Every structure is written in structure tokens, then in C-alpha cells.
Short mmCIF file of C-alpha atoms in Angstrom, two decimals:
data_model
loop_
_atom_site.label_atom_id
_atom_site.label_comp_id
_atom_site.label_asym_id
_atom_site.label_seq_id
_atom_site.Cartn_x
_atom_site.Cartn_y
_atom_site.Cartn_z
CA UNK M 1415 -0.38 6.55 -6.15
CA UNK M 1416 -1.08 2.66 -6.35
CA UNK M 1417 1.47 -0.60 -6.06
CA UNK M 1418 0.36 -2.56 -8.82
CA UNK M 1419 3.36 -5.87 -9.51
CA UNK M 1420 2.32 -7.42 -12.69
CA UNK M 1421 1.45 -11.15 -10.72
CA UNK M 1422 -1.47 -11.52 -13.20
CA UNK M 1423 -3.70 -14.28 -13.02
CA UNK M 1424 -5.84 -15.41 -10.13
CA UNK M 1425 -6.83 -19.01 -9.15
CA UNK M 1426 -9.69 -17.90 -7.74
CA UNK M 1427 -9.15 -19.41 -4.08
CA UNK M 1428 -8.80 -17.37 -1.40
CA UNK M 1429 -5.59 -16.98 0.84
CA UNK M 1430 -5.34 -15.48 4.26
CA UNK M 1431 -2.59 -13.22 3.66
CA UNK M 1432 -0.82 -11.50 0.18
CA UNK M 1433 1.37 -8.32 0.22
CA UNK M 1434 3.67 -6.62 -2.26
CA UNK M 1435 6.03 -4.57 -1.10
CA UNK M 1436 8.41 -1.61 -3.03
CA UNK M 1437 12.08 -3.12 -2.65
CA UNK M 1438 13.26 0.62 -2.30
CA UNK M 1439 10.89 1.24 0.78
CA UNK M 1440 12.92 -0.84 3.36
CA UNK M 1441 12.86 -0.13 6.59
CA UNK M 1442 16.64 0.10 6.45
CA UNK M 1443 19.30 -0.22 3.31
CA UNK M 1444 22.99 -0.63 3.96
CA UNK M 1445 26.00 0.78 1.66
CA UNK M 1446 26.83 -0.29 -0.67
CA UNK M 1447 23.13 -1.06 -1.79
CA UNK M 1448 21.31 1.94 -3.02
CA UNK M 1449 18.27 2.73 -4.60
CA UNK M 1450 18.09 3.39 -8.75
CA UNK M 1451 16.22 4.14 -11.50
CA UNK M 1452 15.13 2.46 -13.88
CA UNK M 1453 11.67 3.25 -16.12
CA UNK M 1454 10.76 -0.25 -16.20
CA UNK M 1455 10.53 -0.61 -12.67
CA UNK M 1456 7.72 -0.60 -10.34
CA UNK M 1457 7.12 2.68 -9.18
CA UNK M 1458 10.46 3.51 -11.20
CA UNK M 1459 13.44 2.45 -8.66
CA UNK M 1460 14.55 -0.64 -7.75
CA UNK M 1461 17.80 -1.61 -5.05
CA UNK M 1462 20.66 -3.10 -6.15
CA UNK M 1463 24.95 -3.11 -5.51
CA UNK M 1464 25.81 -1.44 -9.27
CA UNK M 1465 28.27 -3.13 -10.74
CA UNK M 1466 28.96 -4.82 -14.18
CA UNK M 1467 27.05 -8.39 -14.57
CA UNK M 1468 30.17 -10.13 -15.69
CA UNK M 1469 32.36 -9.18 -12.40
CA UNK M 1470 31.25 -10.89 -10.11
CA UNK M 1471 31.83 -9.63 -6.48
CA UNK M 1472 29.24 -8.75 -3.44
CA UNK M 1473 28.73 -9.72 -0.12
CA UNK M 1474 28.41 -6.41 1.06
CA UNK M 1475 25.02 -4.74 1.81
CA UNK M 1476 21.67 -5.45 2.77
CA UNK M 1477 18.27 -4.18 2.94
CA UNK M 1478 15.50 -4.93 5.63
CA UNK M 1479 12.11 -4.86 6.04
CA UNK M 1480 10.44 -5.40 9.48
CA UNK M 1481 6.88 -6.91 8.83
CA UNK M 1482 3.74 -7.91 10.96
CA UNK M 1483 2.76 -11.03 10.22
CA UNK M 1484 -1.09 -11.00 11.03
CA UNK M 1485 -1.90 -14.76 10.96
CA UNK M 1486 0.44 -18.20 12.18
CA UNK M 1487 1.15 -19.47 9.16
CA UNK M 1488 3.00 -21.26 6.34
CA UNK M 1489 5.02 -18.27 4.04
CA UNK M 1490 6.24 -17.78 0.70
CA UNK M 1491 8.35 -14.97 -0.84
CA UNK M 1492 8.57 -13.97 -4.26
CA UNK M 1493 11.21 -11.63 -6.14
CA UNK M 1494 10.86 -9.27 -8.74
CA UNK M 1495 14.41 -9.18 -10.20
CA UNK M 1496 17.02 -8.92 -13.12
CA UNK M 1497 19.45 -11.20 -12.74
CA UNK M 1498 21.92 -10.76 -15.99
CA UNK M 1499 24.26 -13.80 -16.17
CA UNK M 1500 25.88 -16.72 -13.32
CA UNK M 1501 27.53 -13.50 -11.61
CA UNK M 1502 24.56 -11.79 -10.44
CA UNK M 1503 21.96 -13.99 -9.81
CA UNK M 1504 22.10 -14.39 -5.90
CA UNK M 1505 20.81 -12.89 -2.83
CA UNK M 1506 21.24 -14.26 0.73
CA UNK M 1507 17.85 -14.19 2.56
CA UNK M 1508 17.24 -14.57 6.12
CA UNK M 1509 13.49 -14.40 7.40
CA UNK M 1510 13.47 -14.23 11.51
CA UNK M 1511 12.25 -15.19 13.88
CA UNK M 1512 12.17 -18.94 10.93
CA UNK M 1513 15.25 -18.17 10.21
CA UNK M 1514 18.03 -18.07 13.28
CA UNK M 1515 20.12 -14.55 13.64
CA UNK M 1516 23.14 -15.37 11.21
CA UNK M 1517 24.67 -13.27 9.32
CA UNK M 1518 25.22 -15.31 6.10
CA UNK M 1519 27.48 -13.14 4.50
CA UNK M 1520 29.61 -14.04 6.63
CA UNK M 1521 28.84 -17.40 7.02
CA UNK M 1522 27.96 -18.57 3.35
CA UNK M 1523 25.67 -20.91 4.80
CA UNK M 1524 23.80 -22.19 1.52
CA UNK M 1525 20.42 -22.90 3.40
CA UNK M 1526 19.83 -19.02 2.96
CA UNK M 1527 21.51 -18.72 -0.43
CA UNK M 1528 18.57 -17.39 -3.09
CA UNK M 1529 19.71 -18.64 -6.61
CA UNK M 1530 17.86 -15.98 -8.56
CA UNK M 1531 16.41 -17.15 -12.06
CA UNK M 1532 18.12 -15.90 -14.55
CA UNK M 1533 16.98 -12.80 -17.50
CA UNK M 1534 17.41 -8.87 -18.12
CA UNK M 1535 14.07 -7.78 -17.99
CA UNK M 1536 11.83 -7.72 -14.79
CA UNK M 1537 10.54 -10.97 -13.77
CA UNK M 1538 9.13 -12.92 -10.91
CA UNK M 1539 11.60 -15.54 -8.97
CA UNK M 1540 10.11 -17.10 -6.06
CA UNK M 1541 13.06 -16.86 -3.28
CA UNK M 1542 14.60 -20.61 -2.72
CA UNK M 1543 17.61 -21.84 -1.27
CA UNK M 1544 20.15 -22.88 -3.52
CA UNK M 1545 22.10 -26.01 -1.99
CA UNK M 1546 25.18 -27.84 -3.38
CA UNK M 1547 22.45 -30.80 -4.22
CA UNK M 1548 19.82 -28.62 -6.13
CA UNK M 1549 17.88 -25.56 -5.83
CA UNK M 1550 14.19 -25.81 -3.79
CA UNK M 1551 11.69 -23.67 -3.05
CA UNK M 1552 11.72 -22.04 0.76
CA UNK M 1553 8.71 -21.98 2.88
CA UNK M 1554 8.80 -20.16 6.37
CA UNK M 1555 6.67 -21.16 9.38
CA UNK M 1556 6.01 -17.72 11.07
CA UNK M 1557 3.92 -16.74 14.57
CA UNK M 1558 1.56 -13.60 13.92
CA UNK M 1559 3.69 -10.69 15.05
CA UNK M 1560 6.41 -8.76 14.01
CA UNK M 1561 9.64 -10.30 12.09
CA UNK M 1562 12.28 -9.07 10.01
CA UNK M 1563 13.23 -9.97 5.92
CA UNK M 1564 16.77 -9.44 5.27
CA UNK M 1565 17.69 -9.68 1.44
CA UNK M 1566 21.93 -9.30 1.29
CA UNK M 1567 23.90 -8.94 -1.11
CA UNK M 1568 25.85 -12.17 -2.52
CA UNK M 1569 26.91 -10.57 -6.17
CA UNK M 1570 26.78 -7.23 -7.27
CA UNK M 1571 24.69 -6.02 -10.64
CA UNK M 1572 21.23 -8.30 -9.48
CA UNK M 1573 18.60 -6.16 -9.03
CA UNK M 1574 15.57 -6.47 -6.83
CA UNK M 1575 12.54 -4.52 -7.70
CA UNK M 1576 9.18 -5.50 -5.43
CA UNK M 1577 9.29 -8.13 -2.75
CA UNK M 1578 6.17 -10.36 -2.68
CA UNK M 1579 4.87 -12.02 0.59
CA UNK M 1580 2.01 -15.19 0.49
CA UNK M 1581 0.74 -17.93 2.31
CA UNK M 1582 -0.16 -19.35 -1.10
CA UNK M 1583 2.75 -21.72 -1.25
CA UNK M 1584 1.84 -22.78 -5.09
CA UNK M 1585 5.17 -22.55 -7.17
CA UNK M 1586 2.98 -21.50 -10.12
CA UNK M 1587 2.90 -17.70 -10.92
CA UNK M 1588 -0.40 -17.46 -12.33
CA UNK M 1589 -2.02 -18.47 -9.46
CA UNK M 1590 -0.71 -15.26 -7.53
CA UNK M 1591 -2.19 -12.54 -7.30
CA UNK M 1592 -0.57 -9.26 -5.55
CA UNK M 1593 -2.95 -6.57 -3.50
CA UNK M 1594 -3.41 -3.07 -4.57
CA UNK M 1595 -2.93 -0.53 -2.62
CA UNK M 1596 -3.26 3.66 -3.17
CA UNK M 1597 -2.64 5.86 -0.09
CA UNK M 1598 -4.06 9.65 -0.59
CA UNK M 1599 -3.46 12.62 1.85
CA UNK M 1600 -7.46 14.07 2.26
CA UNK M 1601 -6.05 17.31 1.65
CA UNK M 1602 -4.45 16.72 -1.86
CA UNK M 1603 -8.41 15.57 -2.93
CA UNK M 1604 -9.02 17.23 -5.91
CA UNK M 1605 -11.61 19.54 -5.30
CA UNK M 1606 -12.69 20.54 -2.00
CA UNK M 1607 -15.82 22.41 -1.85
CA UNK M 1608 -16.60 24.59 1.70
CA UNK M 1609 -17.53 24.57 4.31
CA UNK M 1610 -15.24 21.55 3.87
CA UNK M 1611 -11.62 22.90 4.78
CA UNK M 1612 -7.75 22.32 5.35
CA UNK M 1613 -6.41 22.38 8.52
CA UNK M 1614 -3.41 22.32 10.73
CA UNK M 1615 -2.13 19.51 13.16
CA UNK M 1616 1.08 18.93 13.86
CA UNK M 1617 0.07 15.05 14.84
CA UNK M 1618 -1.76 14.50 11.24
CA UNK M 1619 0.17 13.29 8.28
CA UNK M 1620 2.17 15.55 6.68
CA UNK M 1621 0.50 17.78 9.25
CA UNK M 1622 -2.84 19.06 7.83
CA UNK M 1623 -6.07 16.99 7.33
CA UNK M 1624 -9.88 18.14 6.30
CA UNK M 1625 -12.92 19.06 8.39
CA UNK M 1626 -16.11 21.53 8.63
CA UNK M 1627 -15.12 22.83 11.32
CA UNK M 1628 -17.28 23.16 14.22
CA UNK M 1629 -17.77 22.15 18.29
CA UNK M 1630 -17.67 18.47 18.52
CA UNK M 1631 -21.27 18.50 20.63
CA UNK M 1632 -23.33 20.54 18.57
CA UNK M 1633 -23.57 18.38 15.35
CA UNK M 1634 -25.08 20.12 12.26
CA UNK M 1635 -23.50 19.38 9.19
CA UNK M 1636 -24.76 18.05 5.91
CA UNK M 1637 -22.73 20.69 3.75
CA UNK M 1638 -19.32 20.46 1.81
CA UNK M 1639 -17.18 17.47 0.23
CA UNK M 1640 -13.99 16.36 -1.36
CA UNK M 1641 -13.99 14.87 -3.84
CA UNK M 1642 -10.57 12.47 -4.98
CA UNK M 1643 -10.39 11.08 -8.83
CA UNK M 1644 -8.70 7.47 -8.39
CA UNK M 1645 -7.76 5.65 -11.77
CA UNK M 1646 -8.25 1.93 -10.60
CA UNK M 1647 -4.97 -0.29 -12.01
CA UNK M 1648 -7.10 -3.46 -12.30
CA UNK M 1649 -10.81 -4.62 -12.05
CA UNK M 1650 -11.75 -6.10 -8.46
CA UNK M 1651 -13.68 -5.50 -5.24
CA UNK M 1652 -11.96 -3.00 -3.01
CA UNK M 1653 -12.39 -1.25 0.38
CA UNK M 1654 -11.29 2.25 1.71
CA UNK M 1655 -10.01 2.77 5.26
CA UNK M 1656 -9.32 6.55 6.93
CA UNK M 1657 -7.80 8.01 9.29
CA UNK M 1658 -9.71 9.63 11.39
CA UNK M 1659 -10.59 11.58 14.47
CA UNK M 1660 -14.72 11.53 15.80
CA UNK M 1661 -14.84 12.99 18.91
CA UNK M 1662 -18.84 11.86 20.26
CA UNK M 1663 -21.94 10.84 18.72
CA UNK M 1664 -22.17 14.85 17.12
CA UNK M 1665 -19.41 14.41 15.40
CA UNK M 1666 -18.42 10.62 14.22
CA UNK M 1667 -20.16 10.75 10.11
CA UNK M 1668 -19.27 11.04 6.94
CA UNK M 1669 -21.82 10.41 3.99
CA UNK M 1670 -19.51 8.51 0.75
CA UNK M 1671 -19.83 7.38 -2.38
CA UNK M 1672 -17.43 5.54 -5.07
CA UNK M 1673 -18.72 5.71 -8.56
CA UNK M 1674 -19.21 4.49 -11.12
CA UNK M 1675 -19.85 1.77 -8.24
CA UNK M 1676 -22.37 3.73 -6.13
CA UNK M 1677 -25.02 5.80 -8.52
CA UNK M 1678 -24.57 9.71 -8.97
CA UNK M 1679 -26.48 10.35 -5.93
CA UNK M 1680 -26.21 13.59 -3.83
CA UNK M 1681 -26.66 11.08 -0.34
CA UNK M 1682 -26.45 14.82 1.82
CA UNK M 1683 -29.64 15.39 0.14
CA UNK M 1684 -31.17 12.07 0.05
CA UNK M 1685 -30.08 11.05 3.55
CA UNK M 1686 -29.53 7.37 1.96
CA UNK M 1687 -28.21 5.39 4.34
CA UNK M 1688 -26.48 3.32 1.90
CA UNK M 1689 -23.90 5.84 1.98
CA UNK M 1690 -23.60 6.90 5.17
CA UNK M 1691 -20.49 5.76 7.38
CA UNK M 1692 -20.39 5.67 10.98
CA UNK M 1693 -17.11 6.83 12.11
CA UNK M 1694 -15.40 5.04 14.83
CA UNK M 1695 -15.46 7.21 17.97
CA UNK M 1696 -11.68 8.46 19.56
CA UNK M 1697 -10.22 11.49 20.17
CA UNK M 1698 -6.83 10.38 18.61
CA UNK M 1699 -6.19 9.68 15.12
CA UNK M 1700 -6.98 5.89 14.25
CA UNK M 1701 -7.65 3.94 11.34
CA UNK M 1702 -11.33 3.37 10.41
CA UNK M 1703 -12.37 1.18 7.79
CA UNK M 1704 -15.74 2.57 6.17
CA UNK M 1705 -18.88 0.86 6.47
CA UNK M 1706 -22.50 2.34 5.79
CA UNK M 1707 -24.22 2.65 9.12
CA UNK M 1708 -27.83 1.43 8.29
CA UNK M 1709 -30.97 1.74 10.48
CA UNK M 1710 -30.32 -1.95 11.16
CA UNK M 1711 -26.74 -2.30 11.94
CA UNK M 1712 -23.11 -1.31 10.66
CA UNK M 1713 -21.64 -3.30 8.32
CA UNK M 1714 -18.63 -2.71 6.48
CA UNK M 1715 -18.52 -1.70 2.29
CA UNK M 1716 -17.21 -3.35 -0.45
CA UNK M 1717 -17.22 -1.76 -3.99
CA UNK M 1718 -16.78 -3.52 -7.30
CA UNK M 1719 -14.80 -1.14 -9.46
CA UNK M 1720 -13.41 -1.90 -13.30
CA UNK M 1721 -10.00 -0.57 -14.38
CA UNK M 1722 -10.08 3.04 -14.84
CA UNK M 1723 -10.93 6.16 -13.68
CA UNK M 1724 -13.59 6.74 -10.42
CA UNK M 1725 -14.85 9.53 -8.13
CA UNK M 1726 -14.55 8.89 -4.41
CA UNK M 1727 -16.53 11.62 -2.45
CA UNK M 1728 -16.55 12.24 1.03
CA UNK M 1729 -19.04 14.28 2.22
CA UNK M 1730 -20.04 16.28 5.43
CA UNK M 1731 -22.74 14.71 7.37
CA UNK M 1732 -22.03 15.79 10.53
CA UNK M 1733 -19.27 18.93 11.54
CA UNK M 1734 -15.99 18.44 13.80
CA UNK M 1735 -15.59 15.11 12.66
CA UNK M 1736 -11.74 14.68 10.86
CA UNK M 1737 -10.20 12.98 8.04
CA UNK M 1738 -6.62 12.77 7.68
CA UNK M 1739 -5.35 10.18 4.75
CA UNK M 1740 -7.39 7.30 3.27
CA UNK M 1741 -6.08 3.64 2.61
CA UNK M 1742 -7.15 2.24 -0.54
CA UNK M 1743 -6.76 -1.75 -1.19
CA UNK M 1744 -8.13 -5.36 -2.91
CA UNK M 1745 -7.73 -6.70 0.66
CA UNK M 1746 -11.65 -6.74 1.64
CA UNK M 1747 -11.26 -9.71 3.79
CA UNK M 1748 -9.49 -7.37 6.76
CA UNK M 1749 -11.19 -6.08 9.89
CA UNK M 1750 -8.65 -4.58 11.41
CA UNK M 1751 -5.96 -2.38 10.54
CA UNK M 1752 -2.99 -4.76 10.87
CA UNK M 1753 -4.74 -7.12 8.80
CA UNK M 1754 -4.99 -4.37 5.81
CA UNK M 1755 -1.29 -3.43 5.88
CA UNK M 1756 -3.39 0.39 6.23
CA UNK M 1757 -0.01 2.92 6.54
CA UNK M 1758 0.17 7.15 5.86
CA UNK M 1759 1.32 8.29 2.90
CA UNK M 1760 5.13 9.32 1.93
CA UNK M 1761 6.45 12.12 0.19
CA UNK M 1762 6.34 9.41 -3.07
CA UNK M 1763 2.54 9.34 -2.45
CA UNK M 1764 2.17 12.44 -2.15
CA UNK M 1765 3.94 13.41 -5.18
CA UNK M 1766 2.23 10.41 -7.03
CA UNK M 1767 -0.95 12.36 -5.73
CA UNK M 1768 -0.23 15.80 -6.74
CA UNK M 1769 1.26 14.40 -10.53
CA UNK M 1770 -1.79 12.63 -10.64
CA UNK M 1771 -4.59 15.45 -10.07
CA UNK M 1772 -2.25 17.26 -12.87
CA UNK M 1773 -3.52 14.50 -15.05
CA UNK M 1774 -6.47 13.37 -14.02
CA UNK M 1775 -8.53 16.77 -12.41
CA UNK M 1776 -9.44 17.99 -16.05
CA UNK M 1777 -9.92 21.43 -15.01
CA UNK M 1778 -12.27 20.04 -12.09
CA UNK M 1779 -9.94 22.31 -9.13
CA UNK M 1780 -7.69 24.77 -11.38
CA UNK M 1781 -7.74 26.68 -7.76
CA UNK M 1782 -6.98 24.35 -5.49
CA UNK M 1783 -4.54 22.87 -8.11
CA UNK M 1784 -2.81 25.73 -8.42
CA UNK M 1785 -2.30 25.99 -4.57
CA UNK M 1786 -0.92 22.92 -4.38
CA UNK M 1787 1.15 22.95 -7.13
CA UNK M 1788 3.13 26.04 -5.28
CA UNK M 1789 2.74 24.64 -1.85
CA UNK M 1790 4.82 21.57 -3.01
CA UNK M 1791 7.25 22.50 -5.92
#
């Protein structure tokens, strides 16, 4: 349910830009590199060409990840690897539009040769180029836009876990610090109380989202939740983005509250407007990042949550309006969806999500558990 890479100390200055990214979610991955498992891995898998450490071999394979960069900027990238002995500990990494469109598996051009620090657990390598003269540290000049991160394979048996991306070009690991993320489908919350209910839509992820349903004009409301226990991986200040449809000014609210952050507080009864989030307005599913809507203005939340368990609910204020999936992530700084990196969930989500309420729900939903838990198996 969350990415959490073990980068573990802040410096406490702000950068512009920081994402972590599952090696085993690229965009594409080329035979003969394939995804494993291994316990000790984030999220359990890692990609890699198998072979034994002491053969040597490679250059065939690849995986790529195409990436919007959301700032111009000066880049780093880090590595979380096992790299067993000198033959498996190299990648070849191209970075385009920085890098030109070579293949250097072909070419064995060094300037994209990553000499990968050596060890057999998981560790952090920031990606350099390894030159007949010495081994530096790469930095990439990138446009805000879209590029593409090819990691290839130069020896088989090195093993690449979570790719990290920065504009905080320190060489230091402590002073890195990666985002969390947690991606939730609304209707796996863990209790779901009417007139709150699952529905259908073939354009909604994984094709159902939540709602009390109703005509988008006539408003009304103020009855039913969901409510979603999230164990928080590390101390911080986070945000929460949706996806959402509000059709009109009937139907664009949602009241919410995070504790042990926000107070126990019922806010359908109280009407605090602390708590209450003004939807932005489409008749298409969109990304939303929630705010509380006071009498003097929107302005977007922030909540300030210790590791460990909380309870996110989202609750009815006004009927028709529709919640799909919700974003969780340490990157309060964003405004707009780009910046946030906000994306659906996957069927590893999902699964993370349903092994989770198993855990967490504490007989909370044995009901809607139980549904679930035969809906999916």
C-alpha cells in the first residue's frame, strides 16, 4: 500500500522535485530481464538478468521508465542494488532527451556505463559513469516534460530494486530523503456505512468508485462515510489527492478528517468548516487535491501524522458527488497533479489494500471484508 526506500535522514532543505520509483513497475522490461522475488526487497521484487555473480556475461535487456519531469532542472539518480562481485556490478544508463538516442549496448560507450558499488545486501548507489580515468557522479540537465530512463543490462546477476530521482545533487545519502506514497481504491475503504455506496463505471479505476447517490442538482446530503485505516511508514506532513467527479455546485463536497491529526469530530454534525473540502467541479474524472473550503477562501490541507496507524474518513456532505481512488504522499509542496506524481492504483495496490484491511480492520467491516475477500480471491 505505500513505497517507503529506506533513504533515511533529511537535511532539512527543501528540493523542488524527489521521487522513488519500484524498479519492477517500468513502463516496459525487455527479455532477458525479468522481475523476482526476493523478501528483502522493496515491495518484495526487484529486476534483474539471473545469472551466477561470478560469470560474467550481459548486454542483453533493458527496462524503461518514461517520466514527466515537472520543473527545468539539474537531476540526480540513485540505485537501490546488489551488486555481488567485479562481474555484476554494471548497468548502462541512458536518460533522454540529456542523453542522445544510443543504444550503448551496442556501442559500449563508457559515458553511460554505471559502475555499481559493490555488496549483497540492498543498498543505495547513486548512478555515475564509470570512465577508463575514474568513476564520477552523473548529473542530467532536463526541460519539464516527458523523458525516458533506460537502465540496460551490462552483466548479468546485478540487481536493481527502486530507482530514485532528485534535483538534490548532494553525493551524501543522508541528506536524501525519498517521498511516500499510498494509492487506495475508495471502494476497498474499510468500512463503508450507507447511504454511502459502490458503484459501477466502466471509466473508474478498476471500474467501481463510491457515492450517495442522488441527482446532481438537488443537493442534500450530510449522511454516510468511508472510512480507510492507513498505517503511516514514517512521521511527516502529508496531503491526500482524489479522484473525483462533481458535477455543479449541488454536488462538488465532501466533509474529511485524518486522525489522530484532525480531533474525533463528527464534522456532518458540526458543519466545521475545517473539514469540509470543496471539490473541484467537472463532469469527468480528475484529480483533486483536498483543501477545506472555509467561509473565507479555499486553501489546500496539510496533516502532520506520526508513524503508525490513522483513520481517514470521507464523509457525505453533499449527494451525487464521486470518489474514485485517493493519492496519498509527503509531497505537500504540489499544486497540481503532475507535480504530485498522483497515478490509480494497480492490481499490487489493490492487493496491498485488501491484505492490509485483513490486518489492520480489527473486526471494524467483517461484512464488507468478507465481500471483498470473495470478490478478489
Amino acid at each position: 500500500m505505500f513505497f517507503m526506500f529506506g533513504l533515511l535522514l533529511t537535511s532539512g532543505i527543501s528540493y523542488g522535485y524527489e521521487r522513488a520509483i519500484e524498479a519492477e513497475m517500468a513502463d516496459v522490461i525487455e527479455a532477458p530481464m525479468v522481475v523476482a522475488d526476493d523478501a528483502n526487497a522493496s515491495e518484495g521484487q526487484f529486476v534483474w538478468v539471473e545469472g551466477l555473480p561470478v560469470t560474467g556475461g550481459g548486454d542483453e535487456g533493458w527496462v524503461e521508465y518514461n517520466l514527466y519531469i515537472p520543473a527545468a532542472g539539474t537531476y540526480a539518480l540513485w540505485g537501490k542494488v546488489i551488486a555481488w562481485d567485479g562481474n555484476s556490478d554494471s548497468y548502462w544508463v541512458t536518460w533522454q532527451p540529456a542523453d542522445p538516442d544510443e543504444n550503448a549496448q551496442e556501442t559500449g560507450n563508457t559515458e553511460f556505463r554505471w559502475g555499481v558499488a559493490q555488496g549483497n545486501d540492498w543498498h543505495w548507489d547513486r548512478i555515475n559513469h564509470w570512465l577508463d580515468g575514474g568513476t564520477f557522479e552523473r548529473e542530467w540537465e532536463l526541460d519539464a516534460g516527458e523523458t525516458t530512463l533506460r537502465i540496460a543490462v551490462r552483466e548479468d546477476a546485478t540487481m536493481l530494486d527502486v530507482i530514485y530521482i532528485t534535483d538534490n545533487l548532494s553525493e551524501d545519502e543522508a541528506e536524501l530523503r525519498a517521498e511516500v506514497e499510498i494509492v487506495l481504491e475508495a471502494e476497498l475503504a474499510n468500512e463503508i456505512v450507507d447511504p454511502m455506496i459502490v458503484t459501477e463505471d466502466e471509466n473508474a479505476s478498476d471500474g467501481k468508485f463510491i457515492w450517495m447517490e442522488g441527482a446532481p442538482v438537488t443537493g442534500g446530503g450530510d449522511r454516510g462515510h468511508a472510512d480507510f485505516i492507513i498505517n503511516i511508514p514514517e512521521a511527516g506532513d502529508y496531503a491526500l489527492w482524489a479522484h473525483v467527479i462533481a458535477w455543479d455546485g449541488n454536488s462538488d463536497s465532501f466533509w474529511v478528517t485524518w486522525q489522530p491529526a484532525d480531533p474525533d469530530e463528527n464534522a456532518q454534525q458540526t458543519g466545521n468548516t475545517e473539514f469540509r473540502w470543496g471539490v473541484a467541479q467537472g463532469a469527468a474524472w480528475h484529480w483533486d487535491r483536498i483543501n477545506h473550503w472555509l467561509d473565507g477562501g479555499t486553501f489546500e490541507r496539510e496533516w502532520e501524522l506520526a508513524a503508525g496507524e490513522s483513520l481517514l474518513r470521507i464523509a457525505v456532505r453533499e449527494d451525487a458527488t464521486m470518489i474514485d481512488a485517493i493519492f496519498v504522499t509527503t509531497n505537500t509542496g504540489a499544486t497540481v497533479p503532475d507535480q504530485a506524481d498522483v497515478r490509480l492504483p494497480t492490481d499490487k495496490d489493490r492487493k496491498l489494500q485488501i491484505e492490509g484491511l485483513a490486518v489492520s480492520a480489527k473486526g471494524k467491516a467483517a461484512t464488507t471484508w468478507g465481500t471483498l475477500k470473495r470478490a478478489y480471491q
